Coordinates of C-alpha atoms in Angstrom, one line a residue:
M1 CA 28.1 -12.3 6.9
A2 CA 31.0 -12.9 4.5
D3 CA 28.6 -13.6 1.6
A4 CA 26.2 -10.8 2.5
K5 CA 25.6 -8.5 -0.5
T6 CA 25.5 -4.7 -0.4
I7 CA 22.1 -3.2 -1.4
A8 CA 22.8 0.3 -2.7
H9 CA 20.7 3.2 -3.9
W10 CA 19.7 3.7 -7.6
L11 CA 20.5 6.9 -9.4
N12 CA 20.4 7.7 -13.1
N13 CA 19.9 4.1 -14.1
A14 CA 22.9 2.8 -12.1
T15 CA 23.7 1.7 -8.6
F16 CA 24.9 4.5 -6.3
T17 CA 26.8 3.9 -3.1
G18 CA 26.7 7.4 -1.6
A19 CA 27.9 10.9 -1.9
G20 CA 30.0 11.2 1.2
A21 CA 33.7 10.6 1.7
T22 CA 33.1 8.6 4.9
A23 CA 32.2 4.9 5.0
P24 CA 28.4 4.5 4.6
V25 CA 26.2 3.3 7.4
T26 CA 24.4 0.0 6.8
A27 CA 21.7 -2.1 8.3
P28 CA 21.4 -5.9 8.1
V29 CA 18.9 -7.6 5.8
T30 CA 17.8 -11.1 6.9
N31 CA 16.1 -14.2 5.5
P32 CA 13.3 -14.6 8.0
A33 CA 13.1 -18.4 7.4
T34 CA 16.6 -19.0 8.5
G35 CA 17.6 -15.9 10.5
A36 CA 20.7 -15.5 8.4
V37 CA 22.0 -12.1 7.4
T38 CA 21.9 -12.1 3.6
G39 CA 22.7 -8.5 2.9
E40 CA 23.6 -5.0 4.1
V41 CA 21.5 -2.1 3.0
L42 CA 22.9 1.3 2.8
L43 CA 21.3 4.0 5.0
A44 CA 21.4 7.3 3.2
S45 CA 22.9 10.4 4.7
V46 CA 21.3 13.8 3.9
E47 CA 23.9 14.2 1.2
D48 CA 23.0 10.9 -0.4
A49 CA 19.3 11.8 -0.3
R50 CA 19.9 15.1 -1.9
A51 CA 22.0 13.5 -4.7
V52 CA 19.1 11.1 -5.5
I53 CA 16.5 13.9 -5.3
D54 CA 18.7 16.1 -7.6
A55 CA 18.8 13.4 -10.2
A56 CA 15.0 13.2 -10.2
A57 CA 14.8 16.9 -10.5
A58 CA 17.3 17.1 -13.3
A59 CA 15.4 14.5 -15.3
Y60 CA 11.9 16.0 -14.9
S61 CA 11.8 18.6 -17.6
E62 CA 12.7 16.2 -20.4
W63 CA 10.4 13.5 -19.1
R64 CA 7.5 15.9 -18.7
D65 CA 7.9 17.0 -22.3
T66 CA 8.2 13.4 -23.6
S67 CA 5.1 12.6 -25.7
L68 CA 2.3 10.5 -24.2
A69 CA 2.9 8.0 -27.0
K70 CA 6.6 7.5 -26.0
R71 CA 5.8 7.3 -22.3
T72 CA 3.1 4.7 -23.0
Q73 CA 5.6 2.6 -25.0
V74 CA 7.9 2.5 -22.1
L75 CA 5.1 1.5 -19.8
F76 CA 4.1 -1.3 -22.1
R77 CA 7.6 -2.6 -22.3
F78 CA 7.9 -2.5 -18.5
R79 CA 4.6 -4.4 -18.2
E80 CA 5.8 -7.1 -20.6
L81 CA 9.1 -7.6 -18.8
L82 CA 7.5 -7.7 -15.4
N83 CA 4.9 -10.2 -16.5
A84 CA 7.5 -12.4 -18.1
R85 CA 9.8 -12.4 -15.0
K86 CA 7.3 -12.1 -12.1
E87 CA 8.4 -15.4 -10.6
E88 CA 11.9 -13.9 -10.2
L89 CA 10.6 -10.9 -8.3
A90 CA 8.4 -13.2 -6.2
A91 CA 11.5 -15.2 -5.1
I92 CA 13.3 -12.0 -4.0
I93 CA 10.3 -11.0 -1.9
T94 CA 10.1 -14.4 -0.2
A95 CA 13.8 -14.4 0.5
E96 CA 13.6 -11.0 2.4
H97 CA 10.0 -10.8 3.7
G98 CA 9.3 -14.4 4.3
K99 CA 5.8 -14.8 2.7
V100 CA 5.3 -17.9 0.8
L101 CA 6.0 -17.9 -2.9
S102 CA 2.4 -18.1 -4.0
D103 CA 1.5 -15.1 -1.9
A104 CA 4.5 -13.2 -3.2
L105 CA 3.5 -14.0 -6.8
G106 CA 0.0 -12.7 -6.0
E107 CA 1.5 -9.5 -4.7
V108 CA 3.4 -8.9 -7.9
T109 CA 0.3 -9.7 -10.0
R110 CA -1.8 -7.2 -8.1
G111 CA 0.9 -4.6 -8.7
L112 CA 1.0 -5.5 -12.3
E113 CA -2.7 -4.5 -12.6
V114 CA -1.8 -0.9 -11.7
V115 CA 0.9 -0.9 -14.4
E116 CA -1.7 -2.1 -16.9
F117 CA -4.1 0.7 -15.7
A118 CA -1.3 3.2 -16.2
C119 CA -0.8 2.1 -19.8
G120 CA -4.1 3.8 -20.5
I121 CA -2.7 7.2 -19.4
P122 CA -3.4 9.0 -22.7
Y123 CA -7.1 8.6 -22.1
L124 CA -6.8 9.3 -18.3
L125 CA -5.1 12.6 -18.9
Q126 CA -7.7 13.9 -21.4
G127 CA -8.7 17.4 -20.7
G128 CA -11.8 19.3 -21.7
F129 CA -12.6 21.9 -24.4
T130 CA -15.4 24.4 -24.7
E131 CA -15.7 26.3 -28.0
N132 CA -17.1 29.8 -27.9
A133 CA -17.6 29.9 -24.1
S134 CA -17.9 33.7 -24.6
T135 CA -18.0 35.4 -28.0
A136 CA -14.9 34.2 -29.9
V137 CA -13.4 32.9 -26.6
D138 CA -12.5 29.2 -26.2
V139 CA -11.7 27.5 -22.9
H140 CA -9.8 24.3 -22.4
S141 CA -8.3 22.4 -19.4
V142 CA -5.2 20.2 -19.2
R143 CA -3.7 17.9 -16.6
Q144 CA 0.0 18.4 -16.0
P145 CA 2.5 16.5 -13.8
L146 CA 3.7 17.9 -10.5
G147 CA 7.5 17.3 -10.7
P148 CA 9.7 14.9 -8.7
V149 CA 7.6 12.9 -6.3
A150 CA 8.4 10.5 -3.4
V151 CA 7.0 7.1 -2.6
I152 CA 7.7 5.7 0.9
S153 CA 6.7 2.1 1.1
P154 CA 6.4 -0.5 3.9
F155 CA 8.0 -3.9 4.4
N156 CA 4.9 -6.0 4.0
F157 CA 4.4 -5.4 0.2
P158 CA 7.8 -4.4 -1.2
A159 CA 6.6 -4.6 -4.8
M160 CA 2.8 -4.1 -4.8
V161 CA 2.6 -1.0 -2.7
P162 CA 5.2 0.9 -4.6
M163 CA 3.4 -0.2 -7.8
W164 CA 0.2 1.4 -6.5
F165 CA 1.9 4.7 -7.0
F166 CA 4.9 4.9 -9.4
P167 CA 3.4 3.5 -12.6
I168 CA 0.8 6.3 -12.6
A169 CA 3.2 9.0 -11.4
I170 CA 5.7 8.1 -14.2
A171 CA 3.0 7.7 -16.9
A172 CA 1.7 11.2 -16.0
G173 CA 5.1 12.7 -16.5
N174 CA 6.5 12.9 -13.0
T175 CA 9.9 11.6 -11.9
V176 CA 10.0 9.3 -8.8
V177 CA 12.2 8.7 -5.8
L178 CA 11.2 5.4 -4.1
K179 CA 12.2 4.9 -0.4
P180 CA 11.6 1.2 0.3
S181 CA 11.7 -0.4 3.7
E182 CA 15.2 -1.2 4.9
K183 CA 13.9 -4.7 6.0
D184 CA 13.4 -6.0 2.4
P185 CA 15.0 -3.5 0.0
S186 CA 16.1 -5.7 -2.9
A187 CA 12.8 -5.7 -4.8
S188 CA 13.2 -2.0 -5.3
I189 CA 16.5 -2.4 -7.1
W190 CA 15.1 -5.2 -9.2
L191 CA 12.3 -3.0 -10.3
A192 CA 14.7 -0.1 -11.0
E193 CA 16.8 -2.4 -13.3
L194 CA 13.6 -3.5 -15.1
W195 CA 12.7 0.1 -15.7
A196 CA 16.1 0.8 -17.3
E197 CA 15.7 -2.3 -19.4
A198 CA 12.3 -1.1 -20.6
G199 CA 13.9 2.1 -21.8
L200 CA 13.0 4.6 -19.1
P201 CA 15.4 7.5 -19.2
A202 CA 18.0 8.0 -16.5
G203 CA 16.7 9.9 -13.4
V204 CA 13.0 9.2 -14.0
F205 CA 12.9 6.3 -11.5
N206 CA 15.4 6.4 -8.5
V207 CA 15.7 4.4 -5.3
L208 CA 16.8 5.9 -2.0
Q209 CA 17.6 3.3 0.7
G210 CA 17.5 4.4 4.3
D211 CA 15.7 5.2 7.5
K212 CA 14.3 8.3 9.1
T213 CA 17.1 10.5 7.8
A214 CA 16.1 9.7 4.2
V215 CA 12.4 10.1 5.0
D216 CA 12.8 13.5 6.6
E217 CA 14.8 14.8 3.6
L218 CA 12.1 13.6 1.2
L219 CA 9.5 15.3 3.4
T220 CA 11.2 18.7 3.6
N221 CA 13.3 19.0 0.4
P222 CA 11.6 21.7 -1.8
K223 CA 12.4 19.8 -5.0
I224 CA 10.0 17.0 -4.0
K225 CA 6.4 18.1 -4.8
A226 CA 4.3 15.2 -3.5
V227 CA 4.7 12.2 -1.1
S228 CA 2.8 8.9 -1.1
F229 CA 3.2 6.8 2.0
V230 CA 1.9 3.5 3.4
G231 CA 2.7 2.4 7.0
S232 CA 1.5 2.6 10.6
T233 CA -0.9 5.3 11.7
P234 CA 1.6 7.2 14.0
I235 CA 4.1 7.5 11.1
A236 CA 1.4 8.3 8.6
E237 CA 0.3 11.2 10.7
Y238 CA 3.9 12.4 11.0
V239 CA 4.5 12.1 7.3
Y240 CA 1.3 14.0 6.6
R241 CA 2.0 16.8 9.0
T242 CA 5.6 17.2 8.1
G243 CA 5.1 17.0 4.3
T244 CA 2.1 19.4 4.2
A245 CA 3.9 21.8 6.5
A246 CA 6.6 21.9 3.8
G247 CA 4.0 22.7 1.2
K248 CA 3.7 19.3 -0.4
R249 CA 0.8 17.3 -1.6
V250 CA 0.6 14.2 0.7
Q251 CA -1.4 11.0 0.7
A252 CA -0.5 8.9 3.8
L253 CA -2.2 5.6 4.3
G254 CA -2.1 4.4 7.9
G255 CA -2.9 1.4 10.0
A256 CA -5.9 -0.9 10.4
K257 CA -8.0 -3.0 12.7
N258 CA -10.2 -4.8 10.2
H259 CA -13.4 -6.5 11.4
A260 CA -15.4 -9.2 9.7
V261 CA -19.0 -9.6 10.9
I262 CA -20.5 -13.1 10.7
L263 CA -24.3 -12.9 10.8
P264 CA -26.3 -16.0 12.0
D265 CA -27.6 -16.7 8.5
A266 CA -24.1 -16.8 7.0
D267 CA -22.6 -19.9 5.4
L268 CA -20.3 -20.9 8.3
D269 CA -18.0 -23.0 6.1
L270 CA -17.5 -20.1 3.7
A271 CA -17.0 -17.7 6.7
A272 CA -14.5 -20.0 8.5
D273 CA -12.5 -20.5 5.3
A274 CA -12.4 -16.7 4.8
M275 CA -11.3 -16.0 8.4
V276 CA -8.4 -18.4 8.1
N277 CA -7.3 -17.1 4.7
A278 CA -7.7 -13.4 5.6
G279 CA -6.4 -13.7 9.2
F280 CA -3.3 -15.8 8.5
G281 CA -2.3 -15.1 4.9
S282 CA 1.2 -13.5 4.8
A283 CA 1.4 -14.3 8.5
G284 CA -1.1 -11.5 9.1
E285 CA 1.3 -8.9 7.9
R286 CA -1.3 -7.2 5.7
C287 CA -3.0 -3.9 6.2
M288 CA -6.1 -5.6 4.8
A289 CA -5.8 -8.7 7.1
I290 CA -8.9 -9.6 9.1
S291 CA -7.8 -9.4 12.7
V292 CA -11.2 -9.3 14.4
C293 CA -14.0 -11.8 13.7
V294 CA -17.2 -10.4 15.1
A295 CA -19.5 -13.4 15.7
V296 CA -23.2 -12.5 16.0
E297 CA -24.8 -15.0 18.4
P298 CA -25.9 -17.7 18.4
V299 CA -23.3 -18.9 15.9
A300 CA -20.0 -18.1 17.8
D301 CA -19.3 -21.6 19.3
E302 CA -19.8 -23.4 16.0
L303 CA -17.9 -20.7 14.1
V304 CA -14.9 -20.8 16.5
N305 CA -14.8 -24.6 16.2
R306 CA -14.8 -24.5 12.4
I307 CA -12.1 -21.8 12.3
A308 CA -10.0 -23.8 14.8
E309 CA -10.3 -27.0 12.8
R310 CA -9.0 -25.3 9.7
T311 CA -6.2 -23.4 11.6
R312 CA -4.8 -26.5 13.0
T313 CA -4.2 -27.9 9.5
L314 CA -2.0 -25.0 8.4
R315 CA 1.7 -25.7 8.0
T316 CA 4.1 -23.0 9.0
G317 CA 7.5 -23.0 7.4
D318 CA 9.9 -21.8 4.7
G319 CA 8.0 -20.0 2.0
T320 CA 10.0 -21.7 -0.7
K321 CA 9.1 -25.2 0.5
G322 CA 5.3 -25.3 0.1
A323 CA 4.3 -24.1 3.5
D324 CA 0.9 -22.4 4.0
M325 CA 2.3 -19.6 6.1
G326 CA 5.9 -18.2 6.4
P327 CA 7.8 -16.5 9.2
L328 CA 7.4 -13.0 10.5
V329 CA 9.7 -10.4 9.0
T330 CA 12.1 -9.9 11.9
K331 CA 12.8 -11.5 15.3
A332 CA 11.9 -8.3 17.0
H333 CA 8.5 -8.2 15.3
R334 CA 8.0 -11.9 16.0
D335 CA 8.6 -11.3 19.7
K336 CA 6.3 -8.2 19.8
V337 CA 3.4 -10.2 18.2
A338 CA 3.9 -13.0 20.7
S339 CA 3.8 -10.6 23.6
Y340 CA 0.2 -9.6 22.5
I341 CA -0.8 -13.2 22.8
D342 CA 0.6 -13.3 26.2
A343 CA -1.2 -10.1 27.2
G344 CA -4.5 -11.4 25.7
E345 CA -4.2 -14.6 27.7
R346 CA -3.5 -12.6 30.9
E347 CA -6.5 -10.4 30.3
G348 CA -8.9 -13.2 30.0
A349 CA -9.0 -14.2 26.3
K350 CA -9.2 -18.0 25.6
V351 CA -6.3 -19.3 23.5
V352 CA -8.0 -21.8 21.2
V353 CA -5.1 -22.3 18.9
D354 CA -1.6 -21.3 20.2
G355 CA 1.1 -20.4 17.7
R356 CA 3.8 -19.6 20.2
G357 CA 5.2 -23.1 20.2
V358 CA 4.8 -23.9 16.6
Q359 CA 7.1 -26.6 15.1
A360 CA 8.0 -24.9 11.8
D361 CA 9.3 -26.5 8.7
G362 CA 12.3 -24.1 8.4
G363 CA 15.5 -23.0 10.0
A364 CA 15.9 -23.3 13.7
D365 CA 16.7 -19.6 13.9
G366 CA 13.8 -18.5 11.7
F367 CA 11.3 -15.9 13.1
W368 CA 8.5 -18.4 13.6
L369 CA 5.1 -17.8 15.1
G370 CA 2.2 -20.0 14.1
P371 CA -1.4 -19.0 13.5
T372 CA -3.2 -18.1 16.7
L373 CA -6.9 -18.0 17.5
L374 CA -8.2 -16.1 20.5
D375 CA -11.8 -16.3 21.7
N376 CA -13.8 -14.2 24.1
V377 CA -11.8 -11.1 23.3
T378 CA -13.3 -7.8 24.6
P379 CA -12.7 -4.3 23.3
E380 CA -10.7 -3.3 26.3
M381 CA -7.9 -5.8 25.7
S382 CA -4.7 -4.7 24.0
V383 CA -5.0 -7.6 21.5
Y384 CA -8.1 -5.8 20.3
T385 CA -7.1 -2.1 20.6
D386 CA -3.7 -2.4 18.9
E387 CA -2.7 -3.1 15.3
I388 CA -0.8 -6.4 15.9
F389 CA 0.3 -7.1 12.3
G390 CA 0.8 -10.8 12.9
P391 CA -1.1 -14.1 12.6
V392 CA -3.5 -13.5 15.5
L393 CA -7.2 -13.7 14.9
S394 CA -9.5 -12.4 17.7
V395 CA -13.1 -13.5 18.1
V396 CA -15.4 -10.9 19.7
R397 CA -18.9 -12.2 20.5
V398 CA -21.9 -9.8 20.1
Q399 CA -25.7 -10.2 20.4
S400 CA -26.9 -8.3 17.4
Y401 CA -26.1 -6.7 14.0
D402 CA -26.4 -3.2 15.7
E403 CA -23.8 -4.2 18.3
A404 CA -21.5 -5.4 15.6
L405 CA -21.9 -2.2 13.6
N406 CA -21.3 0.0 16.6
L407 CA -18.2 -1.9 17.5
I408 CA -16.7 -1.2 14.0
N409 CA -17.8 2.4 13.8
S410 CA -16.4 3.3 17.2
N411 CA -13.0 1.9 16.3
P412 CA -10.5 4.6 15.4
Y413 CA -9.4 2.8 12.3
G414 CA -11.5 2.5 9.1
N415 CA -9.4 0.7 6.5
G416 CA -11.3 -2.5 5.5
T417 CA -14.2 -4.6 6.7
A418 CA -16.4 -7.4 5.6
I419 CA -19.8 -9.0 6.3
F420 CA -20.8 -12.6 5.8
T421 CA -24.5 -13.1 5.2
N422 CA -27.1 -14.5 2.8
D423 CA -29.4 -11.6 3.6
G424 CA -29.2 -9.0 0.8
G425 CA -31.0 -6.4 2.9
A426 CA -28.5 -6.7 5.8
A427 CA -25.6 -6.5 3.4
R428 CA -26.9 -3.4 1.7
R429 CA -27.6 -1.8 5.1
F430 CA -24.1 -2.7 6.3
Q431 CA -22.3 -1.2 3.2
N432 CA -24.3 2.0 3.7
E433 CA -23.9 2.4 7.4
V434 CA -20.3 1.2 8.1
E435 CA -17.7 3.9 8.5
V436 CA -14.9 2.2 6.6
G437 CA -13.3 2.9 3.3
M438 CA -13.3 -0.6 1.7
V439 CA -16.1 -3.1 2.3
G440 CA -16.4 -6.7 1.4
I441 CA -19.7 -8.7 1.2
N442 CA -18.9 -12.3 1.5
V443 CA -15.4 -11.3 0.5
P444 CA -12.8 -11.2 3.3
I445 CA -10.1 -8.9 1.8
P446 CA -11.9 -6.3 -0.2
V447 CA -8.8 -4.9 -2.0
P448 CA -10.3 -3.0 -5.0
M449 CA -9.1 -3.5 -8.6
A450 CA -6.6 -1.0 -9.9
Y451 CA -9.2 1.1 -11.6
Y452 CA -10.9 1.7 -8.3
S453 CA -9.3 3.6 -5.4
F454 CA -7.6 2.0 -2.4
G455 CA -7.8 3.8 0.9
G456 CA -9.5 3.9 4.3
W457 CA -11.3 6.3 6.5
K458 CA -10.6 7.9 9.9
A459 CA -7.1 7.1 11.3
S460 CA -6.4 4.9 8.4
L461 CA -5.8 7.8 5.9
F462 CA -4.3 11.2 6.2
G463 CA -5.0 13.4 3.2
D464 CA -8.0 13.3 0.9
S465 CA -6.6 11.2 -1.9
H466 CA -6.7 7.4 -2.1
A467 CA -4.2 5.2 -4.0
H468 CA -4.5 4.2 -7.7
G469 CA -7.5 4.5 -9.9
A470 CA -8.8 7.9 -10.8
H471 CA -7.6 9.1 -7.3
G472 CA -4.0 8.3 -8.3
V473 CA -4.3 10.2 -11.6
H474 CA -5.7 13.2 -9.7
F475 CA -3.0 13.0 -7.1
F476 CA -0.1 13.0 -9.5
T477 CA -1.4 15.8 -11.7
R478 CA -2.7 19.3 -11.4
T479 CA -5.3 21.0 -13.6
K480 CA -4.6 24.1 -15.7
A481 CA -7.4 26.0 -17.4
V482 CA -6.6 28.0 -20.5
T483 CA -8.8 30.7 -21.9
T484 CA -8.1 31.7 -25.6
R485 CA -9.2 34.5 -27.9
W486 CA -8.1 34.9 -31.5
L487 CA -9.5 38.1 -33.0
D488 CA -8.9 40.5 -35.9
P489 CA -6.5 43.3 -35.3
S490 CA -9.1 45.5 -33.6
H491 CA -9.6 45.0 -29.9
G492 CA -12.3 45.9 -27.5
G493 CA -10.7 49.1 -26.2
I494 CA -9.9 50.0 -22.6
N495 CA -12.3 48.6 -20.0
L496 CA -11.3 48.3 -16.4
G497 CA -14.5 46.5 -15.4
F498 CA -14.4 42.8 -14.4
P499 CA -14.7 40.6 -17.5
Q500 CA -18.3 39.4 -18.3
N501 CA -19.3 36.6 -20.5
N502 CA -21.4 37.6 -23.5

């Protein structure tokens, strides 16, 4: 504790420790691989939140009027700095989240793709022009920024998820307030410092540390014009309802229960590899993790055996020491995930691989839970109904493609799904019939490229706008149509009738 750093807010290109006269409230930040407290993050008061929001509002008019050429130059500099120093950011992520370094580096690289997409903002903001739409009347459209916007991001991707949003928002001329998770907040400050180094003017990118107090101020403060959120479904619904009630544009991406269907004709080695990678990568703390493997008989026994063989080879440990899978983010979360394994076992699931007693290569007080494989899971069990967000892969056995499809479509979530098959007709039918926003065919984690949209259906998304791609540009801009007429000094005279084109 004596060596714990203080992780502050970021305002006007400098650290900000608060607006109040009283001592700030803090929360501990831990290294999940050791259990040690490595930092204390400030938790914003309402006054702190308003100070950060006011900075974003004050910077907006100048940044909005900055030319696209100058904005793009800043984006390119940020991209170059991020690419050159991405290993540094990955190490920060591993130290506070726990994911292994290779996974953290992959997270940064996927976020970098959105920065690269945003570098093309001059083309993406092109409007339209119609000459002589009516006699001597021209019409054109423009896309303009909204104003100060908020990004509320989760713990599982402290760099990538914010980068789904803020590069496009900034490139389009908005200013940003990022509210990261209090569990792993240091990546946000590192990114803020990089923006300043890239030449972004003060107040355009700001960081507000905190909990519900900070979130509620972002959702209700009239200076914030839009909110982007990623998190659990109950909180996503709260963010959407509260923000829209305050007159804001809101995109709130919620939880998931992602299924992968394994048809009898599938390559079982490919499918088994994919289930292990997608089920246990990042200790299952991904909104795109496969948590349900739907085995279409008669392949379930063989598939479970192959998944189990691979799972038992995984090494759980400190993410900086070459382990395959790291710890969970907090002790409380580790214990919650373990309780789902307990419940599944009580309810009749077979524990094929048990991660509760894992011997991890890491600190004795780390938040360890090994990869766990459950067979004979049924839709009534809590291990199936709930989003566990941990390294628990459940196998549900079904008799047909139709049964598998109905299982997925009846689930309240609709974030991501996958099918493994060598039958092109079955794959095409699945991609058409499944009620899920992102689909993989022989691909276990169908996270789209930056120039496509990211988002689910049903209870996995509140609002009508997905993240990044054209959806992101649409979300962070609004369209204005301008009708123009330049005539000689004579005019058409008085006419109170509704204008008609001629």
